[in-house]
Amino acid sequence: MIAETDIQNTGVEGRLRSIVDELIATGDLFIVDIVLRGHPGSHSIDVFADSESGASVDQLARLSRAVNNDARMEELLPGGFHLTVSTPGLDRAVSDRRQFVRHVGRKFKVQWKDADKSVTTKGILQSVDPDHISLESGSHEVVQIPFDKIVKAKIDLPW
């Protein structure tokens, strides 16, 4: 998923994603999101990466160096850019199946589509299957939510 803000050239996001995907292809990191903001000569890129076992600072630093040193980046974003590489953090929406696996046992708030209506379900993430997640609600009912029906899922933080 690429969020686009103030960028005129819609092809830039796709090429950026391809470059970053290629740079991480040999490791266990995966891209959660890439946010590109700004204008020519003043771009800002936020890369949110994770791994199934949790991304280390060293992995994120290596990815940051690889992106900064890739010759294609100057061609893609002439005039330079500011790059931030980090994990998504607990306050960002969970969007990748691999992220859900790491958070089994945590309380979630999930907005999803059930037929023609929008539903919000809160509960403890019990399991992650290839095509759905299972949440145990406050009434101990287990609700299975297909990945393709999830609109937004966030860890329900106590604060």
PDB file of C-alpha atoms in Angstrom:
ATOM      1  CA  MET A   1       0.000   0.000   0.000  1.00  0.00           C
ATOM      2  CA  ILE A   2       1.426   3.369  -0.937  1.00  0.00           C
ATOM      3  CA  ALA A   3      -0.032   6.551   0.453  1.00  0.00           C
ATOM      4  CA  GLU A   4       0.264   9.486  -1.873  1.00  0.00           C
ATOM      5  CA  THR A   5       0.316  13.099  -0.755  1.00  0.00           C
ATOM      6  CA  ASP A   6       1.101  16.172  -2.874  1.00  0.00           C
ATOM      7  CA  ILE A   7       2.748  14.108  -5.614  1.00  0.00           C
ATOM      8  CA  GLN A   8       1.808  14.851  -9.214  1.00  0.00           C
ATOM      9  CA  ASN A   9       3.476  11.911 -10.992  1.00  0.00           C
ATOM     10  CA  THR A  10       1.552   8.746 -10.149  1.00  0.00           C
ATOM     11  CA  GLY A  11       4.303   6.567 -11.665  1.00  0.00           C
ATOM     12  CA  VAL A  12       6.818   7.652  -9.014  1.00  0.00           C
ATOM     13  CA  GLU A  13       5.143   5.660  -6.233  1.00  0.00           C
ATOM     14  CA  GLY A  14       5.162   2.438  -8.220  1.00  0.00           C
ATOM     15  CA  ARG A  15       8.814   2.794  -9.197  1.00  0.00           C
ATOM     16  CA  LEU A  16       9.751   3.661  -5.615  1.00  0.00           C
ATOM     17  CA  ARG A  17       7.939   0.586  -4.342  1.00  0.00           C
ATOM     18  CA  SER A  18       9.711  -1.594  -6.937  1.00  0.00           C
ATOM     19  CA  ILE A  19      13.128  -0.288  -5.913  1.00  0.00           C
ATOM     20  CA  VAL A  20      12.517  -0.852  -2.196  1.00  0.00           C
ATOM     21  CA  ASP A  21      10.992  -4.305  -2.805  1.00  0.00           C
ATOM     22  CA  GLU A  22      14.052  -5.275  -4.838  1.00  0.00           C
ATOM     23  CA  LEU A  23      16.408  -4.040  -2.101  1.00  0.00           C
ATOM     24  CA  ILE A  24      14.728  -6.171   0.568  1.00  0.00           C
ATOM     25  CA  ALA A  25      14.170  -9.266  -1.591  1.00  0.00           C
ATOM     26  CA  THR A  26      17.027 -11.245  -0.034  1.00  0.00           C
ATOM     27  CA  GLY A  27      16.163 -10.575   3.620  1.00  0.00           C
ATOM     28  CA  ASP A  28      13.202 -11.259   5.852  1.00  0.00           C
ATOM     29  CA  LEU A  29      11.935  -7.664   5.926  1.00  0.00           C
ATOM     30  CA  PHE A  30       8.703  -6.789   4.171  1.00  0.00           C
ATOM     31  CA  ILE A  31       7.231  -3.397   3.355  1.00  0.00           C
ATOM     32  CA  VAL A  32       4.142  -2.414   5.312  1.00  0.00           C
ATOM     33  CA  ASP A  33       3.714   1.030   3.772  1.00  0.00           C
ATOM     34  CA  ILE A  34       5.554   3.737   1.870  1.00  0.00           C
ATOM     35  CA  VAL A  35       4.488   7.358   2.245  1.00  0.00           C
ATOM     36  CA  LEU A  36       5.813   9.862  -0.287  1.00  0.00           C
ATOM     37  CA  ARG A  37       5.286  13.590   0.298  1.00  0.00           C
ATOM     38  CA  GLY A  38       6.591  16.871  -0.991  1.00  0.00           C
ATOM     39  CA  HIS A  39       7.531  18.249  -4.368  1.00  0.00           C
ATOM     40  CA  PRO A  40      10.553  18.058  -6.697  1.00  0.00           C
ATOM     41  CA  GLY A  41      13.709  18.924  -4.790  1.00  0.00           C
ATOM     42  CA  SER A  42      11.983  18.513  -1.435  1.00  0.00           C
ATOM     43  CA  HIS A  43      10.591  14.979  -1.230  1.00  0.00           C
ATOM     44  CA  SER A  44      10.142  13.100   1.998  1.00  0.00           C
ATOM     45  CA  ILE A  45       9.875   9.300   2.024  1.00  0.00           C
ATOM     46  CA  ASP A  46       8.711   7.268   5.013  1.00  0.00           C
ATOM     47  CA  VAL A  47       9.299   3.533   4.626  1.00  0.00           C
ATOM     48  CA  PHE A  48       7.566   1.338   7.192  1.00  0.00           C
ATOM     49  CA  ALA A  49       9.095  -2.135   7.241  1.00  0.00           C
ATOM     50  CA  ASP A  50       8.715  -5.160   9.476  1.00  0.00           C
ATOM     51  CA  SER A  51       9.566  -8.841   9.660  1.00  0.00           C
ATOM     52  CA  GLU A  52       7.723 -11.832  11.035  1.00  0.00           C
ATOM     53  CA  SER A  53      10.138 -11.965  13.967  1.00  0.00           C
ATOM     54  CA  GLY A  54      10.292  -8.183  14.434  1.00  0.00           C
ATOM     55  CA  ALA A  55      12.627  -5.884  12.525  1.00  0.00           C
ATOM     56  CA  SER A  56      15.924  -5.016  14.184  1.00  0.00           C
ATOM     57  CA  VAL A  57      17.560  -1.599  14.194  1.00  0.00           C
ATOM     58  CA  ASP A  58      20.421  -3.077  12.136  1.00  0.00           C
ATOM     59  CA  GLN A  59      18.008  -4.349   9.463  1.00  0.00           C
ATOM     60  CA  LEU A  60      16.300  -0.964   9.231  1.00  0.00           C
ATOM     61  CA  ALA A  61      19.646   0.863   9.070  1.00  0.00           C
ATOM     62  CA  ARG A  62      20.839  -1.441   6.254  1.00  0.00           C
ATOM     63  CA  LEU A  63      17.639  -0.781   4.309  1.00  0.00           C
ATOM     64  CA  SER A  64      18.012   2.963   4.836  1.00  0.00           C
ATOM     65  CA  ARG A  65      21.604   2.898   3.544  1.00  0.00           C
ATOM     66  CA  ALA A  66      20.614   0.726   0.580  1.00  0.00           C
ATOM     67  CA  VAL A  67      17.814   3.101  -0.467  1.00  0.00           C
ATOM     68  CA  ASN A  68      19.969   6.210   0.048  1.00  0.00           C
ATOM     69  CA  ASN A  69      22.849   4.714  -1.964  1.00  0.00           C
ATOM     70  CA  ASP A  70      20.781   3.300  -4.831  1.00  0.00           C
ATOM     71  CA  ALA A  71      21.610   5.221  -8.020  1.00  0.00           C
ATOM     72  CA  ARG A  72      18.026   4.885  -9.267  1.00  0.00           C
ATOM     73  CA  MET A  73      16.786   7.109  -6.442  1.00  0.00           C
ATOM     74  CA  GLU A  74      18.519  10.229  -7.824  1.00  0.00           C
ATOM     75  CA  GLU A  75      16.967   9.517 -11.203  1.00  0.00           C
ATOM     76  CA  LEU A  76      13.550   8.947  -9.629  1.00  0.00           C
ATOM     77  CA  LEU A  77      13.624  11.964  -7.292  1.00  0.00           C
ATOM     78  CA  PRO A  78      16.070  14.539  -8.700  1.00  0.00           C
ATOM     79  CA  GLY A  79      17.191  17.141  -6.211  1.00  0.00           C
ATOM     80  CA  GLY A  80      17.305  14.774  -3.294  1.00  0.00           C
ATOM     81  CA  PHE A  81      14.954  13.475  -0.656  1.00  0.00           C
ATOM     82  CA  HIS A  82      14.687  12.932   3.080  1.00  0.00           C
ATOM     83  CA  LEU A  83      14.298   9.263   4.026  1.00  0.00           C
ATOM     84  CA  THR A  84      12.970   7.736   7.228  1.00  0.00           C
ATOM     85  CA  VAL A  85      12.908   3.951   7.647  1.00  0.00           C
ATOM     86  CA  SER A  86      11.151   2.516  10.695  1.00  0.00           C
ATOM     87  CA  THR A  87       8.759  -0.135  11.903  1.00  0.00           C
ATOM     88  CA  PRO A  88       5.088   0.843  11.745  1.00  0.00           C
ATOM     89  CA  GLY A  89       4.614   1.225  15.498  1.00  0.00           C
ATOM     90  CA  LEU A  90       1.618   0.103  17.523  1.00  0.00           C
ATOM     91  CA  ASP A  91      -0.496   3.131  16.626  1.00  0.00           C
ATOM     92  CA  ARG A  92      -0.532   2.465  12.849  1.00  0.00           C
ATOM     93  CA  ALA A  93      -3.107   0.242  11.210  1.00  0.00           C
ATOM     94  CA  VAL A  94      -2.127  -3.399  10.745  1.00  0.00           C
ATOM     95  CA  SER A  95      -2.430  -4.222   7.054  1.00  0.00           C
ATOM     96  CA  ASP A  96      -0.267  -7.241   6.260  1.00  0.00           C
ATOM     97  CA  ARG A  97      -1.148 -10.811   7.229  1.00  0.00           C
ATOM     98  CA  ARG A  98       2.392 -11.275   8.576  1.00  0.00           C
ATOM     99  CA  GLN A  99       1.828  -8.408  11.005  1.00  0.00           C
ATOM    100  CA  PHE A 100      -1.277 -10.058  12.436  1.00  0.00           C
ATOM    101  CA  VAL A 101       0.690 -13.238  13.206  1.00  0.00           C
ATOM    102  CA  ARG A 102       3.034 -11.275  15.481  1.00  0.00           C
ATOM    103  CA  HIS A 103       0.119  -9.805  17.416  1.00  0.00           C
ATOM    104  CA  VAL A 104      -1.902 -12.908  18.336  1.00  0.00           C
ATOM    105  CA  GLY A 105      -3.143 -12.404  21.898  1.00  0.00           C
ATOM    106  CA  ARG A 106      -3.470  -8.615  21.593  1.00  0.00           C
ATOM    107  CA  LYS A 107      -6.726  -6.684  21.681  1.00  0.00           C
ATOM    108  CA  PHE A 108      -7.794  -5.328  18.272  1.00  0.00           C
ATOM    109  CA  LYS A 109     -10.398  -2.977  16.891  1.00  0.00           C
ATOM    110  CA  VAL A 110     -11.321  -4.066  13.358  1.00  0.00           C
ATOM    111  CA  GLN A 111     -13.556  -2.196  10.926  1.00  0.00           C
ATOM    112  CA  TRP A 112     -14.833  -4.513   8.211  1.00  0.00           C
ATOM    113  CA  LYS A 113     -17.527  -5.009   5.613  1.00  0.00           C
ATOM    114  CA  ASP A 114     -20.202  -7.622   6.309  1.00  0.00           C
ATOM    115  CA  ALA A 115     -22.417  -7.841   3.227  1.00  0.00           C
ATOM    116  CA  ASP A 116     -23.499  -4.232   2.611  1.00  0.00           C
ATOM    117  CA  LYS A 117     -22.868  -2.845   6.072  1.00  0.00           C
ATOM    118  CA  SER A 118     -19.830  -1.603   7.947  1.00  0.00           C
ATOM    119  CA  VAL A 119     -19.084  -3.417  11.210  1.00  0.00           C
ATOM    120  CA  THR A 120     -16.623  -2.658  14.014  1.00  0.00           C
ATOM    121  CA  THR A 121     -15.518  -5.579  16.159  1.00  0.00           C
ATOM    122  CA  LYS A 122     -13.295  -5.372  19.228  1.00  0.00           C
ATOM    123  CA  GLY A 123     -11.687  -8.443  20.658  1.00  0.00           C
ATOM    124  CA  ILE A 124      -8.594 -10.503  21.330  1.00  0.00           C
ATOM    125  CA  LEU A 125      -6.859 -11.788  18.208  1.00  0.00           C
ATOM    126  CA  GLN A 126      -7.050 -15.568  18.651  1.00  0.00           C
ATOM    127  CA  SER A 127      -5.610 -16.838  15.376  1.00  0.00           C
ATOM    128  CA  VAL A 128      -4.521 -15.928  11.874  1.00  0.00           C
ATOM    129  CA  ASP A 129      -5.398 -18.253   9.024  1.00  0.00           C
ATOM    130  CA  PRO A 130      -4.537 -17.923   5.329  1.00  0.00           C
ATOM    131  CA  ASP A 131      -7.815 -16.179   4.525  1.00  0.00           C
ATOM    132  CA  HIS A 132      -9.103 -14.721   7.818  1.00  0.00           C
ATOM    133  CA  ILE A 133      -8.424 -13.646  11.387  1.00  0.00           C
ATOM    134  CA  SER A 134     -10.374 -14.820  14.433  1.00  0.00           C
ATOM    135  CA  LEU A 135     -11.264 -12.366  17.206  1.00  0.00           C
ATOM    136  CA  GLU A 136     -12.782 -13.332  20.536  1.00  0.00           C
ATOM    137  CA  SER A 137     -15.206 -10.576  21.492  1.00  0.00           C
ATOM    138  CA  GLY A 138     -16.123  -9.495  25.011  1.00  0.00           C
ATOM    139  CA  SER A 139     -19.024 -11.963  25.008  1.00  0.00           C
ATOM    140  CA  HIS A 140     -16.509 -14.779  24.256  1.00  0.00           C
ATOM    141  CA  GLU A 141     -17.979 -15.170  20.780  1.00  0.00           C
ATOM    142  CA  VAL A 142     -15.320 -15.892  18.144  1.00  0.00           C
ATOM    143  CA  VAL A 143     -15.760 -13.795  15.010  1.00  0.00           C
ATOM    144  CA  GLN A 144     -13.954 -14.793  11.821  1.00  0.00           C
ATOM    145  CA  ILE A 145     -13.140 -11.838   9.579  1.00  0.00           C
ATOM    146  CA  PRO A 146     -11.881 -12.472   6.030  1.00  0.00           C
ATOM    147  CA  PHE A 147      -8.803 -10.433   5.085  1.00  0.00           C
ATOM    148  CA  ASP A 148     -10.516  -9.123   1.966  1.00  0.00           C
ATOM    149  CA  LYS A 149     -13.320  -7.635   4.113  1.00  0.00           C
ATOM    150  CA  ILE A 150     -11.039  -5.733   6.522  1.00  0.00           C
ATOM    151  CA  VAL A 151     -11.198  -1.971   6.024  1.00  0.00           C
ATOM    152  CA  LYS A 152      -8.946  -1.043   8.963  1.00  0.00           C
ATOM    153  CA  ALA A 153      -7.434  -3.004  11.838  1.00  0.00           C
ATOM    154  CA  LYS A 154      -5.606  -1.445  14.755  1.00  0.00           C
ATOM    155  CA  ILE A 155      -4.247  -2.726  18.014  1.00  0.00           C
ATOM    156  CA  ASP A 156      -6.641  -1.427  20.675  1.00  0.00           C
ATOM    157  CA  LEU A 157      -4.209   0.322  22.996  1.00  0.00           C
ATOM    158  CA  PRO A 158      -5.240   0.895  26.616  1.00  0.00           C
ATOM    159  CA  TRP A 159      -4.419   4.625  26.514  1.00  0.00           C
TER     160      TRP A 159
END
